[in-house]
Every structure is written in structure tokens, then in C-alpha cells.
Coordinates of C-alpha atoms and ligand atoms in Angstrom, one line a residue:
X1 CA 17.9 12.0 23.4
X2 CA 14.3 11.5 23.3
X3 CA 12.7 8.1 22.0
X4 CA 9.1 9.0 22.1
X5 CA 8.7 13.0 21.3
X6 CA 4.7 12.8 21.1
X7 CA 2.2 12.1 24.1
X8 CA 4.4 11.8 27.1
X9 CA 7.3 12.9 29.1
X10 CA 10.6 10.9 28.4
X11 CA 13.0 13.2 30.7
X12 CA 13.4 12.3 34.4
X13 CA 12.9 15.8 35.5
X14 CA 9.2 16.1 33.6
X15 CA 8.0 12.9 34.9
X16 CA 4.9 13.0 37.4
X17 CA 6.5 11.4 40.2
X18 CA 9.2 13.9 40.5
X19 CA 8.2 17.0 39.8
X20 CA 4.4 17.3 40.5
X21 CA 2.6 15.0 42.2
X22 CA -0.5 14.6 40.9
X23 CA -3.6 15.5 43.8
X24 CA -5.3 11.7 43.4
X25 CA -2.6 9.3 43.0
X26 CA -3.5 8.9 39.8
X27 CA -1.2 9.8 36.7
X28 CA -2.9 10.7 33.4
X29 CA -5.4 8.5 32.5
X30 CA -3.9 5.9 34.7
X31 CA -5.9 5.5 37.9
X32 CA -4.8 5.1 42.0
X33 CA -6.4 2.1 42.7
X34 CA -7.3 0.9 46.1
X35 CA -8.0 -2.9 47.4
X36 CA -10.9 -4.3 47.0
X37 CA -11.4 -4.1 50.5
X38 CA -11.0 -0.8 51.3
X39 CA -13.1 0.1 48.3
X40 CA -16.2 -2.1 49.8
X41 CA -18.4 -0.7 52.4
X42 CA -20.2 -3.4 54.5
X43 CA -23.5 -1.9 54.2
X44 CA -23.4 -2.3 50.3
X45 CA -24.4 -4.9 47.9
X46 CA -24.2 -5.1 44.2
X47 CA -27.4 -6.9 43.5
X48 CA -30.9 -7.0 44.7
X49 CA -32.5 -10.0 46.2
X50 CA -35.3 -10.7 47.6
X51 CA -34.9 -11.8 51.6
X52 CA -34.8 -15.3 51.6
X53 CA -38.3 -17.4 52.9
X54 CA -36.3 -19.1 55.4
X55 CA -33.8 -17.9 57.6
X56 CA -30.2 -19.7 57.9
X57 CA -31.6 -21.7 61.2
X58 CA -31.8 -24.8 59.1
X59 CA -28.3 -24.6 60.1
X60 CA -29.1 -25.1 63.8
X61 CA -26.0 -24.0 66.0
X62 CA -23.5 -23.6 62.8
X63 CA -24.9 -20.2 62.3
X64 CA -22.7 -17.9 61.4
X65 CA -22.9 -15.3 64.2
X66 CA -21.0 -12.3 61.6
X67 CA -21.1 -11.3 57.8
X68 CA -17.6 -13.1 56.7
X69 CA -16.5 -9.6 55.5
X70 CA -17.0 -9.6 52.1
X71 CA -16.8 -6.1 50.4
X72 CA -20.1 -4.6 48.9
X73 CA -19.5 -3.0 45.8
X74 CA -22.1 -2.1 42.7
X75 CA -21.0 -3.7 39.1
X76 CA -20.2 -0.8 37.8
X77 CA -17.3 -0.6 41.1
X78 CA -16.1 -3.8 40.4
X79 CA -16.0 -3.4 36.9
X80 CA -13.6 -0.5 37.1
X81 CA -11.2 -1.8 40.0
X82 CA -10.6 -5.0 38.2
X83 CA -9.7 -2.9 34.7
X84 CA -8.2 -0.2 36.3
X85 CA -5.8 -3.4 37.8
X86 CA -5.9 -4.6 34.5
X87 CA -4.4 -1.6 33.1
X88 CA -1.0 -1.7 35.8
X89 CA 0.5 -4.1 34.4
X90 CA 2.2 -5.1 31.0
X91 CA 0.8 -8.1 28.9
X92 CA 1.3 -9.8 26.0
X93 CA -1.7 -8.5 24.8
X94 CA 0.0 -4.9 24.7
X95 CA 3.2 -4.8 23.4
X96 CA 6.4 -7.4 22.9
X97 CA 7.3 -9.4 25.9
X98 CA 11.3 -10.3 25.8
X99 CA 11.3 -12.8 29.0
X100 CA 13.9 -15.0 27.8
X101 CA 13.5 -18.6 28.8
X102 CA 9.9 -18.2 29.1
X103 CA 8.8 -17.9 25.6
X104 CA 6.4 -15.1 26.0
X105 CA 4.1 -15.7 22.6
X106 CA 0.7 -14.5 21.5
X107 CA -1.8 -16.5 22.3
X108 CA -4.3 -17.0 19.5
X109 CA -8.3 -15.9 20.7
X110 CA -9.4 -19.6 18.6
X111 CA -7.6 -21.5 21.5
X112 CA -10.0 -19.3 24.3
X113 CA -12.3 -19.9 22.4
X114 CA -12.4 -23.4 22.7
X115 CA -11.4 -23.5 25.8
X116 CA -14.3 -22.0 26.9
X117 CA -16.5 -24.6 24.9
X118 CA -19.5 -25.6 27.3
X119 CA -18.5 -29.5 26.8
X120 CA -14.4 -28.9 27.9
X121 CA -15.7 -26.0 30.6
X122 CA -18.1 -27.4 32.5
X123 CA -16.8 -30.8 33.2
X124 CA -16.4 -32.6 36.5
X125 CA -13.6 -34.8 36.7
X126 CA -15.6 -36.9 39.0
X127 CA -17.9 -37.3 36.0
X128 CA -18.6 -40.8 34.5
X129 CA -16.3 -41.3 31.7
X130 CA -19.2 -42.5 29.5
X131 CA -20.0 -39.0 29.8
X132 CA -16.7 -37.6 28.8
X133 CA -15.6 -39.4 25.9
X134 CA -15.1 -36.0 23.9
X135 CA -12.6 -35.1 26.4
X136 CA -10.8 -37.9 26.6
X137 CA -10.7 -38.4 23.2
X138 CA -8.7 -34.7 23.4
X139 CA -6.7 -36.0 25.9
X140 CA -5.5 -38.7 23.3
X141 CA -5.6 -37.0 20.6
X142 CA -2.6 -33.9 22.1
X143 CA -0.9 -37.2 24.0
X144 CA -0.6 -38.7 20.9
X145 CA 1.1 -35.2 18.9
X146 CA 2.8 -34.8 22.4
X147 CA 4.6 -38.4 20.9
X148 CA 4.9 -37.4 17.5
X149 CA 6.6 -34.4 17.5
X150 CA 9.0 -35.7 20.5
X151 CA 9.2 -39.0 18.5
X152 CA 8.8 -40.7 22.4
X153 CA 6.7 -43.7 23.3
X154 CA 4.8 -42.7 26.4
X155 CA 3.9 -39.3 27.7
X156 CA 2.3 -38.7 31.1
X157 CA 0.1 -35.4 31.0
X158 CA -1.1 -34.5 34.2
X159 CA 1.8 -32.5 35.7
X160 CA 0.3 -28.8 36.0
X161 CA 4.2 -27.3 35.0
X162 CA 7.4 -27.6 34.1
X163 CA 8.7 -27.6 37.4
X164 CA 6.0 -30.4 38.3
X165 CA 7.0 -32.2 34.7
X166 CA 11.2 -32.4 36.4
X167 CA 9.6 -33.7 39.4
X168 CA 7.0 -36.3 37.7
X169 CA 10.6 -37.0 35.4
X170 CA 13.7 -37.6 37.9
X171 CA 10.4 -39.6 40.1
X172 CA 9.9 -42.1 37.5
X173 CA 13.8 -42.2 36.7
X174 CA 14.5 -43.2 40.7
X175 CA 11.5 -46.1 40.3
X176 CA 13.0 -47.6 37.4
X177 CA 16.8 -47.5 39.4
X178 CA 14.9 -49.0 42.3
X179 CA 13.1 -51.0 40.2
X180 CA 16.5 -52.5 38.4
X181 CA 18.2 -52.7 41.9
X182 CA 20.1 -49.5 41.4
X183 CA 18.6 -47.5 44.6
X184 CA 22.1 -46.5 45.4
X185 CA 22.5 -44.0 42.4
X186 CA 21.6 -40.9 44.3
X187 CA 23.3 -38.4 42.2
X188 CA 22.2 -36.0 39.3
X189 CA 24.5 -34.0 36.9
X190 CA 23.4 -30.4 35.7
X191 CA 24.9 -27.8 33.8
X192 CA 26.1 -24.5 35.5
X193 CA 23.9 -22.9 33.2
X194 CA 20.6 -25.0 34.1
X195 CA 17.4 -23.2 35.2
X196 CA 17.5 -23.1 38.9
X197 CA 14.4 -25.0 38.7
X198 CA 16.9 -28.3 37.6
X199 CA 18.6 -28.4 41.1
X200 CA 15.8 -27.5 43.5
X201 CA 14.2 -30.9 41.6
X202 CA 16.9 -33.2 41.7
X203 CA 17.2 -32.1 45.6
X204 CA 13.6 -32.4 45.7
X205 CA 13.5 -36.3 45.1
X206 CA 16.7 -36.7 47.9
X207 CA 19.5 -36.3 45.3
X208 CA 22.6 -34.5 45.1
X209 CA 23.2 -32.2 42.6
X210 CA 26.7 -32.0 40.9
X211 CA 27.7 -29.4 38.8
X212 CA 28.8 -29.6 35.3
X213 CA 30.9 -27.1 34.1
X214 CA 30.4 -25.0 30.7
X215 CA 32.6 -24.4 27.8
X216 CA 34.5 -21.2 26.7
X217 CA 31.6 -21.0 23.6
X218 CA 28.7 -21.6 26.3
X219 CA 27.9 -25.7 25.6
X220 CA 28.1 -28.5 28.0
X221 CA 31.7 -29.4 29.2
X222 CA 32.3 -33.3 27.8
X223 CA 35.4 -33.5 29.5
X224 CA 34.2 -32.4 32.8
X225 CA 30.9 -34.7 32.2
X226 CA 32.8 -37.6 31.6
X227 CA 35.0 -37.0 34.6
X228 CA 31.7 -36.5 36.9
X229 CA 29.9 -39.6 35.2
X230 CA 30.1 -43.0 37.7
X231 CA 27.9 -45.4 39.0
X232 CA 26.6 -43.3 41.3
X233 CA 24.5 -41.4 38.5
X234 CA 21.4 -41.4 38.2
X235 CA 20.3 -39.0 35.7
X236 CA 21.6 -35.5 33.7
X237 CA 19.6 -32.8 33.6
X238 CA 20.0 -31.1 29.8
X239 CA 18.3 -28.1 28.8
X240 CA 18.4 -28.3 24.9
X241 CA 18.7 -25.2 22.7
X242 CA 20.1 -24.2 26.5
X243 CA 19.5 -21.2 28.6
X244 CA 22.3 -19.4 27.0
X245 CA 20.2 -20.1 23.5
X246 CA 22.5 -22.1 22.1
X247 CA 22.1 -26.3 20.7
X248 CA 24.1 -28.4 22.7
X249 CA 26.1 -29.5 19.2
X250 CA 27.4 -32.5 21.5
X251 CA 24.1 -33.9 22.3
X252 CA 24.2 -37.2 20.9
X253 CA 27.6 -37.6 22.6
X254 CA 26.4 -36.5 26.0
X255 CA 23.9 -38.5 25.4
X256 CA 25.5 -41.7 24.6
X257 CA 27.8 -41.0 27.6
X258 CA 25.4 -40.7 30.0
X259 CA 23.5 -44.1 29.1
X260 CA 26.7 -46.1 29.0
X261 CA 27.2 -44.6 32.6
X262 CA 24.0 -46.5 33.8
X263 CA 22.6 -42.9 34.3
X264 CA 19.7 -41.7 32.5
X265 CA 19.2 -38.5 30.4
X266 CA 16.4 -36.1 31.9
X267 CA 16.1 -33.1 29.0
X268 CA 14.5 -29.8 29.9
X269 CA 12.0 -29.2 27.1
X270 CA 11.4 -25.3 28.2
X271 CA 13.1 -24.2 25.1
X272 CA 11.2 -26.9 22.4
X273 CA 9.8 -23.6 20.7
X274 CA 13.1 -23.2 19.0
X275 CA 13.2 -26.8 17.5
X276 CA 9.6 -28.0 17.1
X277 CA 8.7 -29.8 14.0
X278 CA 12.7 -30.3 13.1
X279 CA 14.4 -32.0 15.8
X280 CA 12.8 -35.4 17.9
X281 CA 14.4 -35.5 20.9
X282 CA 13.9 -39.1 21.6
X283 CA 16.5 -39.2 18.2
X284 CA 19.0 -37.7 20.7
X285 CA 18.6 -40.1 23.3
X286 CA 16.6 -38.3 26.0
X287 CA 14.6 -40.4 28.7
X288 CA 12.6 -38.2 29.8
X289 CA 11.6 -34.3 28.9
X290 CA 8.9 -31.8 30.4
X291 CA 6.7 -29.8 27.2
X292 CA 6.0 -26.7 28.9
X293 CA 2.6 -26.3 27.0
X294 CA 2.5 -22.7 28.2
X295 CA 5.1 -21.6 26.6
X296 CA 5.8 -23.8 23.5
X297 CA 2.1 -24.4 22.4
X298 CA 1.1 -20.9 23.5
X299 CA -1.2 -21.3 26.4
X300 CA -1.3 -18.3 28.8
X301 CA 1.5 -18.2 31.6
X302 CA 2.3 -15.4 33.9
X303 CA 1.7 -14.5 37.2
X304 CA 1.6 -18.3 38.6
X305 CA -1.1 -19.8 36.6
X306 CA -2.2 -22.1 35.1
X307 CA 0.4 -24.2 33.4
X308 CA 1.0 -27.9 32.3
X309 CA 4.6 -29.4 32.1
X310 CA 3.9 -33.0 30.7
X311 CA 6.6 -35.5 30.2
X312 CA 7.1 -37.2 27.3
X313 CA 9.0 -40.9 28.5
X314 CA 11.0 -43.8 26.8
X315 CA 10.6 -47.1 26.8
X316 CA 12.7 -47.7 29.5
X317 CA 11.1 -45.4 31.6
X318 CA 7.3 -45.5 30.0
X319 CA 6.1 -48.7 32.9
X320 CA 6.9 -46.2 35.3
X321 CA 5.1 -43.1 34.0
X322 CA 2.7 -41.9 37.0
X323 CA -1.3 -42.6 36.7
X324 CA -3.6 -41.6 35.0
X325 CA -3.6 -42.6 31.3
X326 CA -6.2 -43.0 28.8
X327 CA -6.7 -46.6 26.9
X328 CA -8.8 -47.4 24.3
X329 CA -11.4 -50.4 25.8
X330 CA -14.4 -51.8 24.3
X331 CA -17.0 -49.0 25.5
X332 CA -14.6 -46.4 24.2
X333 CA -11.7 -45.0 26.1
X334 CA -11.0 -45.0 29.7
X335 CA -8.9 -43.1 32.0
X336 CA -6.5 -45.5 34.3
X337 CA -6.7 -44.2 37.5
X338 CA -4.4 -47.2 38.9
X339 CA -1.5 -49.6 38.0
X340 CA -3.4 -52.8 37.6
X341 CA -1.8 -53.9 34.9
X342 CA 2.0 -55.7 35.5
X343 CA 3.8 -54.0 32.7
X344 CA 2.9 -50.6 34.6
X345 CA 4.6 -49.6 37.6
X346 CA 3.6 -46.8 38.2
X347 CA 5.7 -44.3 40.9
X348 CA 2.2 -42.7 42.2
X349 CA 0.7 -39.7 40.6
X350 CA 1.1 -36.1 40.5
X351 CA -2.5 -34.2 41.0
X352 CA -5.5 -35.2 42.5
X353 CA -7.2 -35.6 38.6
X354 CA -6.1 -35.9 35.3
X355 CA -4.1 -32.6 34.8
X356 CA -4.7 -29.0 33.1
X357 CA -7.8 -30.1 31.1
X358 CA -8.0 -26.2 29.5
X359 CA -4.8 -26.2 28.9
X360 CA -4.7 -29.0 26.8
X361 CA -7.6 -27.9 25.2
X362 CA -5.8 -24.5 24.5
X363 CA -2.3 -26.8 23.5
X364 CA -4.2 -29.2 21.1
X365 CA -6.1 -26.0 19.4
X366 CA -3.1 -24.3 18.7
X367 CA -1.4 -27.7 17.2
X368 CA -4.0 -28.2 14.9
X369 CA -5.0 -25.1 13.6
X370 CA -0.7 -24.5 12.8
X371 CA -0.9 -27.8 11.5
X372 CA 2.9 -29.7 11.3
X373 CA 4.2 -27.6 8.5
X374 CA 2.9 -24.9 10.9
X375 CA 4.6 -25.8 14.1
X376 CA 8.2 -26.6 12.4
X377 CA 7.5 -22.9 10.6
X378 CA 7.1 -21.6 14.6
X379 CA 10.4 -22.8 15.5
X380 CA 11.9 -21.5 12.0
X381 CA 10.6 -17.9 12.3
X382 CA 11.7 -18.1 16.5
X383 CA 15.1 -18.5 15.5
X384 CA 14.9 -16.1 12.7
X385 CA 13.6 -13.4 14.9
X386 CA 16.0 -14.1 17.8
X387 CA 19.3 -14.0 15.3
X388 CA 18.1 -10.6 13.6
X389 CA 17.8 -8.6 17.1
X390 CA 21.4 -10.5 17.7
X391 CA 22.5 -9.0 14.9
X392 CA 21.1 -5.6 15.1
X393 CA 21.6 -5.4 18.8
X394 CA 25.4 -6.4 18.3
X395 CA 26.4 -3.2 17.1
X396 CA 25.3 -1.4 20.4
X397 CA 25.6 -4.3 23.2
X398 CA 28.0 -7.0 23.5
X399 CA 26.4 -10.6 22.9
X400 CA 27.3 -12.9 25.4
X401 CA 28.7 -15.8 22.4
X402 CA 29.7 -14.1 19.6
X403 CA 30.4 -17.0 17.2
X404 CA 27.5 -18.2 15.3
X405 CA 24.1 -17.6 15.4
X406 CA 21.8 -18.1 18.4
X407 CA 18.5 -20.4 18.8
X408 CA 15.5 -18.6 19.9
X409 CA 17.4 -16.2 22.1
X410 CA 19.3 -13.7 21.8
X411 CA 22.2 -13.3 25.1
X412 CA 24.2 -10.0 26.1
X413 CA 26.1 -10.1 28.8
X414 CA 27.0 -6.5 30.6
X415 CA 30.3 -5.2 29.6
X416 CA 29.0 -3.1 26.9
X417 CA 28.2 -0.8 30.1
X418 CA 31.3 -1.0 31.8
X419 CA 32.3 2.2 33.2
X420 CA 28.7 3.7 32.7
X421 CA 28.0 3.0 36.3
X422 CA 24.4 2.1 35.0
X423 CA 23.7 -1.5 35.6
X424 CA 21.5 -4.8 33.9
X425 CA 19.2 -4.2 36.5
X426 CA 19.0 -0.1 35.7
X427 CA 18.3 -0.8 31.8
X428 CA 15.9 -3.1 32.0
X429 CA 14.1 -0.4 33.9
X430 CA 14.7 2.0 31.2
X431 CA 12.8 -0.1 29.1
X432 CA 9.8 0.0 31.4
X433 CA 9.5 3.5 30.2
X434 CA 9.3 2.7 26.8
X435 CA 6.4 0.7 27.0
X436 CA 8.5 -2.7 26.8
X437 CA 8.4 -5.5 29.3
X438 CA 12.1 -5.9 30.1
X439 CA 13.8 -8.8 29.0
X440 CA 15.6 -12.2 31.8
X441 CA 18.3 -10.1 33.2
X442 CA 21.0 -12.1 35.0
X443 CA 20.0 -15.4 34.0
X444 CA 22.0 -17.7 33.0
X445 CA 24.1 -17.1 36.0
X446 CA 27.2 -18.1 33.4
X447 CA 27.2 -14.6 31.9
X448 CA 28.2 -11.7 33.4
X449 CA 25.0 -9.1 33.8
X450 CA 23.2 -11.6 31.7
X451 CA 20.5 -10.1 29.6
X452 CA 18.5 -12.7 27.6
X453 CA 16.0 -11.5 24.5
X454 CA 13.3 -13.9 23.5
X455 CA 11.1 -12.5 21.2
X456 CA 9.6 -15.6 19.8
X457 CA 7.8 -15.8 16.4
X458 CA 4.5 -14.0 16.4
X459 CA 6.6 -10.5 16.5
X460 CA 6.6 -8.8 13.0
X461 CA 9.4 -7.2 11.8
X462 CA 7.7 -3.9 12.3
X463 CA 7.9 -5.2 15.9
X464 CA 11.2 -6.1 16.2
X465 CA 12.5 -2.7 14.6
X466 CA 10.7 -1.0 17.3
X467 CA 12.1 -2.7 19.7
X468 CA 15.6 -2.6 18.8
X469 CA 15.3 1.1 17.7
X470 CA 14.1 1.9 21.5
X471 CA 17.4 -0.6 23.0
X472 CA 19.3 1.0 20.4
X473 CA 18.9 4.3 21.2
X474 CA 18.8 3.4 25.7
X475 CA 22.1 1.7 24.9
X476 CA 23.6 4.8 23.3
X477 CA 22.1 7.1 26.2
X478 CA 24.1 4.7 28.2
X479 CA 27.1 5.2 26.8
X480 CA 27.0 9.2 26.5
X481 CA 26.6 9.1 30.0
X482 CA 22.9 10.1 30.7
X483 CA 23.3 7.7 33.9
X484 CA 20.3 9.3 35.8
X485 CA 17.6 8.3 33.2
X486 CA 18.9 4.8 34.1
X487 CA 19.4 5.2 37.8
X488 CA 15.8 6.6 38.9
X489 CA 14.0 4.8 36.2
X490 CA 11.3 3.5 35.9
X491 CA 9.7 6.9 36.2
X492 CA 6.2 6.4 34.3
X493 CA 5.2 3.3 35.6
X494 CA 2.9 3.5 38.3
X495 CA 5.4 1.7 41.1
X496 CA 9.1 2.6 40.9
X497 CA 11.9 0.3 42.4
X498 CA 10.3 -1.7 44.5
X499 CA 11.5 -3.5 48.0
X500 CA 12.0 -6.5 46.4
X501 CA 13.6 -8.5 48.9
X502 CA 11.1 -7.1 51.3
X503 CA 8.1 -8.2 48.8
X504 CA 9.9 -11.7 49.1
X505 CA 11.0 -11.7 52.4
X506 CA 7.7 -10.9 54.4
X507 CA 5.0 -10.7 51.1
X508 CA 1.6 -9.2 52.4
X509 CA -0.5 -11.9 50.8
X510 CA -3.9 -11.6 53.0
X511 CA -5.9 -8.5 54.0
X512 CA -6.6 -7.5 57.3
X513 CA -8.9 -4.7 58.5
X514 CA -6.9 -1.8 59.8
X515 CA -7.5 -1.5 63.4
X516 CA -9.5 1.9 62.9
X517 CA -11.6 0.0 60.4
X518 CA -15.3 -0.6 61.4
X519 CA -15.7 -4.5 62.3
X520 CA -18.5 -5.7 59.9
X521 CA -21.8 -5.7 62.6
X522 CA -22.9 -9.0 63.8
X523 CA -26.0 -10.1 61.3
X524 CA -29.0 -9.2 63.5
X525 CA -31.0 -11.9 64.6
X526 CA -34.6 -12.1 63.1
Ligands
PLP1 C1 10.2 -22.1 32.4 C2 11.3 -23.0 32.6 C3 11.2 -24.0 33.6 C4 10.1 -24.2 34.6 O1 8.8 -24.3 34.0 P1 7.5 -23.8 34.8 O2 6.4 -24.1 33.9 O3 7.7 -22.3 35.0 O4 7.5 -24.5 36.1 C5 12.3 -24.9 33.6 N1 13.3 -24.8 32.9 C6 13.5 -23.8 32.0 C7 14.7 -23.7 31.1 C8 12.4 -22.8 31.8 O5 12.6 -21.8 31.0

């Protein structure tokens, strides 16, 4: 079967790779591309200065004896090697991106655009604060929606992630045990199904991580929570919808559990896209949750950067949220950069400043120009679109929980391909060749071959037809047997299968001149 008939190869045997190698590296219009470094001849520079009046010698002996190896390239070089990188890899910007977990959603040009406003961009956050009321005002202004829309009392806004959120979380939960005389709770409960990121927190801080096992219909085990709650708790660690895309229907009862255990109830916001605007988590008893602004209020993610994970806190937990914090004083508003005051007890604080400033320029954009009707219409049209490719999907693949709809995700787990001898990991490469980023394959680690869809709310239906049109027909390719389009694939990317536990085991992160390359000549001495 062939999926796309105009434009480009979709059979193994007529891709580039495998039958003709193409004389430049390049394939079609998509370029070989080189490091920067090895493009760069010494000798060359992009621009044209005049030699400076005075030579470095102000310096005295801290000369630098050698260029410092920088490569020399014209604009129009540079130009091209940055596009032509640009052009590798998939974006958001090009097609639909079905990373579940990570809520992969357009991110509108207005929140760049202010962003990029000279007043939020050029700030120094060593800058007087009479200087940077506009910004603090900001600052207030998302802390106070952050509130709203979690219906929690204190929110602390400088962790740069949701990782960093857990952390800046289960940190203030362990100073208000120590605190209340409770240093000896050194224990946290989290669902099999939890992001990895849960655990490798809780261990973080110095506790131990118990599991909690999951029911047959993919929800948090009461009976098995209960047995595990004791006064050696210190927190739970609840990802609500979860990572299987389902609502914890039991919250208020794990919830109310977990508090009469002494413990406290640390929720994983990464999934408050699917219930934003319509459900307040501090009405189901949560202590303590990370906003992944990156993903719920659209900021760019990817690639490692840049994030912000703040936590929204309770009462019981708000003396303890980490510094800084903007009050409103008499000359306007101020940024607390210590704990002066009793009430606060602060634990520390997580960054050197006050947090993600662009980000929550970006976060704050995007919340007022949706507006609240707007946001709770986001986490309507997320679930709407995650239950229709459920639906269609279900005909070809085998969701992971059949009963009832899902959240904002759609789960399949893998036995749909038994017997194909084509694997999770082998159609998600398929998919590279139809232009589409692959979807979270075996995560959560509950379900078998785990493939989880996220296709948030800014896809069209248009979208989401072609999506499921392309899975649609890859699944039935599958299943009549047409293993080696799966097994070799991806064949038109421009990498294949890659080492990947070599790229994680020993990842070449620097450059270093090959030994034959010419060592950059000492600068001559005037
Ligand atoms: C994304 C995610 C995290 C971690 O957030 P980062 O911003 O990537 O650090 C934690 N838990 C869940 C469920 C997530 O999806």
C-alpha cells in the first residue's frame, strides 16, 4: 500500500539510502550538513573591522598567546548551516507532534512576540526593582492566575521545570515535617504508572520510594495505598488525569487518605492541559503541584530548554515555599529575596534569580489573550481530540483501557501487532516516514508496548483525519505482513536507527580538532 503516491518514495526498495546513494550526502532538497567547525576555516571572518588602535597589551601577561578557535564563516555560511540544521529535524511548527505526556501544542507567534518586548528582554535581574516594576507586576499578575485556576493559596515560580517544580515540592513538604517534628517520615508513595521523573525526586531529597500498585482499569490501587500508608509517610506523588490518560475517579478519597495518614499529597500537574478551567486541584486536596508552563500554557519545550515548573502550595505548606516572592510595599512591589519575615520559613531557593522570566511572559500572554472561558475551552477540545483518534484508532489498534473515554490521551498498548514480528519501537519509525513525529512509545511502563497519543487542542479535524488515515493505513500494512517497511524504517529521514544506547552511553558533546586538522596559528605578535 502506498500512503503518499505524489512527490516521494514510500517503498523501502526506492528509498535513497538503499538503493542509490546520493554523490553529496545530501537527499533531495535536504542538505549533508557538516559541524560548524569543520565548515570554518581559521583564516576567515564574516565581518570587516577595522584593526583595533590598541593592541590587547593592556592585558599585560594574560594575553592570549592563540586564536581560541572560533570558526570563520561569511553570513551567508552561517545562515545556511543553521537552516539547513533547522530543516533535520521535526517541529511543531511543521506537522502534528503526538508526544504523549508532553503536551506538544502550538505555540501562538503573540506570546514571542511579547517575549521579545524590549522592557521583558533586556532586563538584568540584578537591576533595581524601581526599575522593574512592569516585570514584577507580570510576575504577579501569572502568580496570581497560577492561584486562580489551581484554586491554591501560595505558588512559588522560580523553578525552571517540572522536574525542578517536584524537587522545589517534596523540599518544602520535608521542612514543614521537620518543621512539625516529623523528620522521621522518610518515605514517599508513587504509582507504578508515575513519570520516572516522580521517583528520581523523592530519591533526590533522601527518601524512599514505595510503589503503589494500579488497578485492572489503569487508576490508583486504594486498597494497596491504604495498606502502604503509615506514619512513616511523607508525601504521595499523584499524576492527575495520569500517564495512562485517565482521572484518578478516586482522588478525593486518596486524597483524604493520605492526609489522615500525616502524609501529604504532592500532585503532578504535567497533565493540567486536560482539566484547566474545570477542575481546582486544591478542591481535591493536593498540597503541592508543579504547572509545567511549557506544556500546559504553551511555551516552547523540546530539546532541553527552557522551561518553568512552578508550584502552586497550600496553606500548610505556603510558609515554607522557597524565596523569592513578590509583595506589594509602599514604593510598589518588591521581590523577597529572603525569609525575614516569621510566618515564612522558607527551605532555601531553587535558581540563582527569580525564575523563567520569558517564560512567564510567554505563560501569562497566552492566559490572557484565551481569556478563562478560553483556557477551560483548551482542556474541553484536548479531551475531545484525544477521545476521537481513540475512537477511530480503536478499530485498527487495541487501546490500552477500553472502557470509557480517555482525558487528553489516547493509550494503545501492543498486542494489536502480535505475531507481526514488527514492534512499538518499529511503527513509530514508520511514522517518521510519513512526515509525523512519533508518538511516547513504552511509557507508562504499565502497558505492554505502550503507545501514548497526545494530540492536544490546536489540531483541526483536518489534522487529526490525516493523522489517523496515515496510522490507519501503517497499522493495516502491519497486519498483512509488510514487516520490512517497519523493520528498516525510518528510510527518508536523514539518520536511520540510531546507536542509541551508545549516543547515551558515551554522547560526543564537545568538538575536538581531528588530529590531521591544522592547529589555529599562534596570533602574531605586532
Ligand atoms: C513532562 C513531565 C514531567 C517533567 O517535566 P519537565 O518540565 O520535563 O521537567 C513530569 N511528570 C510528567 C507526567 C510529565 O509529563
Amino acid at each position: 500500500m502506498t500512503l503518499h503516491n505524489v512527490g516521494r518514495p514510500t517503498r523501502p526498495q526506492a528509498a535513497a539510502s538503499d538503493g542509490h546513494a546520493s554523490l553529496t550526502g545530501a537527499r533531495g532538497l535536504l542538505q549533508d550538513e557538516p559541524l560548524l567547525f569543520e565548515l570554518g576555516g581559521w583564516e576567515k571572518t564574516g565581518v570587516d573591522l577595522p584593526a583595533p588602535e590598541h593592541d590587547a597589551s593592556d592585558l599585560g601577561d594574560l594575553v592570549r598567546a592563540a586564536p581560541i578557535g572560533l570558526p570563520g564563516l561569511s553570513e551567508p555560511e552561517a545562515m545556511r548551516h543553521y537552516v539547513r540544521l533547522s530543516q533535520k529535524n521535526h517541529a511543531i511548527d511543521l506537522a502534528l507532534y503526538p508526544l504523549g505526556s508532553c503536551t506538544m501544542k502550538h505555540n501562538p507567534r503573540l506570546n514571542e512576540k511579547m517575549a521579545r518586548l524590549a522592557g521583558f528582554a533586556d532586563l538584568h535581574p540584578l537591576q533595581p526593582q524601581s526599575t522593574t516594576q512592569g516585570a514584577l507586576q507580570l510576575m504577579d499578575r501569572l502568580a496570581h492566575w497560577l492561584k486562580t485556576l489551581t484554586g491554591m493559596p501560595a505558588v512559588a515560580l522560580s523553578p525552571k521545570a517540572g522536574a525542578h517544580g517536584e524537587l522545589c515540592g517534596l523540599l518544602a513538604i520535608r521542612a514543614a515535617h521537620e518543621a512539625a517534628g516529623h523528620g522521621h517520615r522518610r518515605r514517599v508513595l508513587v504509582p507504578t504508572s508515575a513519570h520516572g521523573t516522580n521517583p528520581a525526586t523523592a530519591a533526590f531529597v533522601g527518601y524512599s520510594v514505595t510503589e503503589i500498585a494500579q488497578t485492572d482499569d489503569g487508576r490508583v490501587d486504594l486498597s494497596d495505598l491504604e495498606s502502604k500508608l503509615s506514619d512513616d509517610v511523607a508525601a504521595i506523588m499523584v499524576t492527575n488525569p495520569n500517564t495512562c490518560g485517565l482521572f484518578e475517579r478516586d482522588i478525593l478519597e486518596i486524597s483524604r487518605l493520605t492526609h489522615e495518614a500525616g502524609a501529604y499529597f504532592y500532585c503532578d500537574g504535567a497533565n493540567f492541559n486536560a482539566i484547566v478551567g474545570r477542575v481546582r486541584p486544591g478542591d481535591l486536596g493536593v498540597d503541592a503541584m508543579h504547572i509545567n508552563l511549557h506544556k500546559t500554557f504553551s511555551t516552547p519545550h523540546g530539546g532541553g530548554g527552557p522551561g518553568a515548573g512552578p508550584v502552586v502550595l497550600s496553606a500548610a505548606l505556603a510558609p515554607f515555599a522557597p524565596a523569592p516572592w513578590v509583595v506589594h510595599g509602599e514604593g510598589g512591589l518588591h521581590l523577597v529575596e529572603e525569609a525575614i519575615d516569621e510566618a515564612a520559613q522558607a527551605f532555601g531557593r531553587m535558581c540563582a534569580f527569580q525564575g523563567q522570566m520569558g517564560m512567564f511572559v510567554r505563560a501569562y500572554a497566552y492566559m490572557r489573550s484565551h481569556g478563562a472561558d478560553g483556557l477551560r475551552q483548551v482542556a474541553e477540545d484536548a479531551v475531545l481530540n484525544a477521545n476521537y483518534i481513540k475512537a477511530r484508532l480503536s478499530s485498527v489498534m487495541t487501546p490500552a483501557f477500553p472502557e470509557g473515554p480517555c482525558m487528553h490521551e489516547a493509550l494503545f498498548d501492543d498486542s494489536w501487532l502480535e505475531d507481526t514480528g514488527i514492534t512499538t519501537l518499529d511503527f513509530a519509525k514508520a511514522m517518521i516516514d510519513e512526515g509525523f513525529h512519533p508518538m511516547t512509545m513504552y511509557f507508562p511502563l504499565v502497558v505492554h508496548g505502550a503507545m501514548l497519543i497526545e494530540p492536544t487542542e490546536t489540531e483541526s479535524k483536518r489534522e487529526l483525519d490525516r493523522f489517523c488515515d496515515a496510522l490507519e493505513a501503517l497499522a493495516q500494512a502491519a497486519k498483512a505482513g509488510d514487516a520490512e517497511r517497519f523493520k528498516g524504517a525510518p528510510y527518508l529521514a536523514p539518520l536511520r536507527r540510531l546507536d542509541e544506547t551508545l549516543a547515551a552511553r558515551k554522547p560526543k558533546l564537545t568538538w575536538r580538532p581531528e588530529p590531521t586538522t591544522v592547529a589555529p596559528a599562534p596570533l602574531a605578535a605586532e
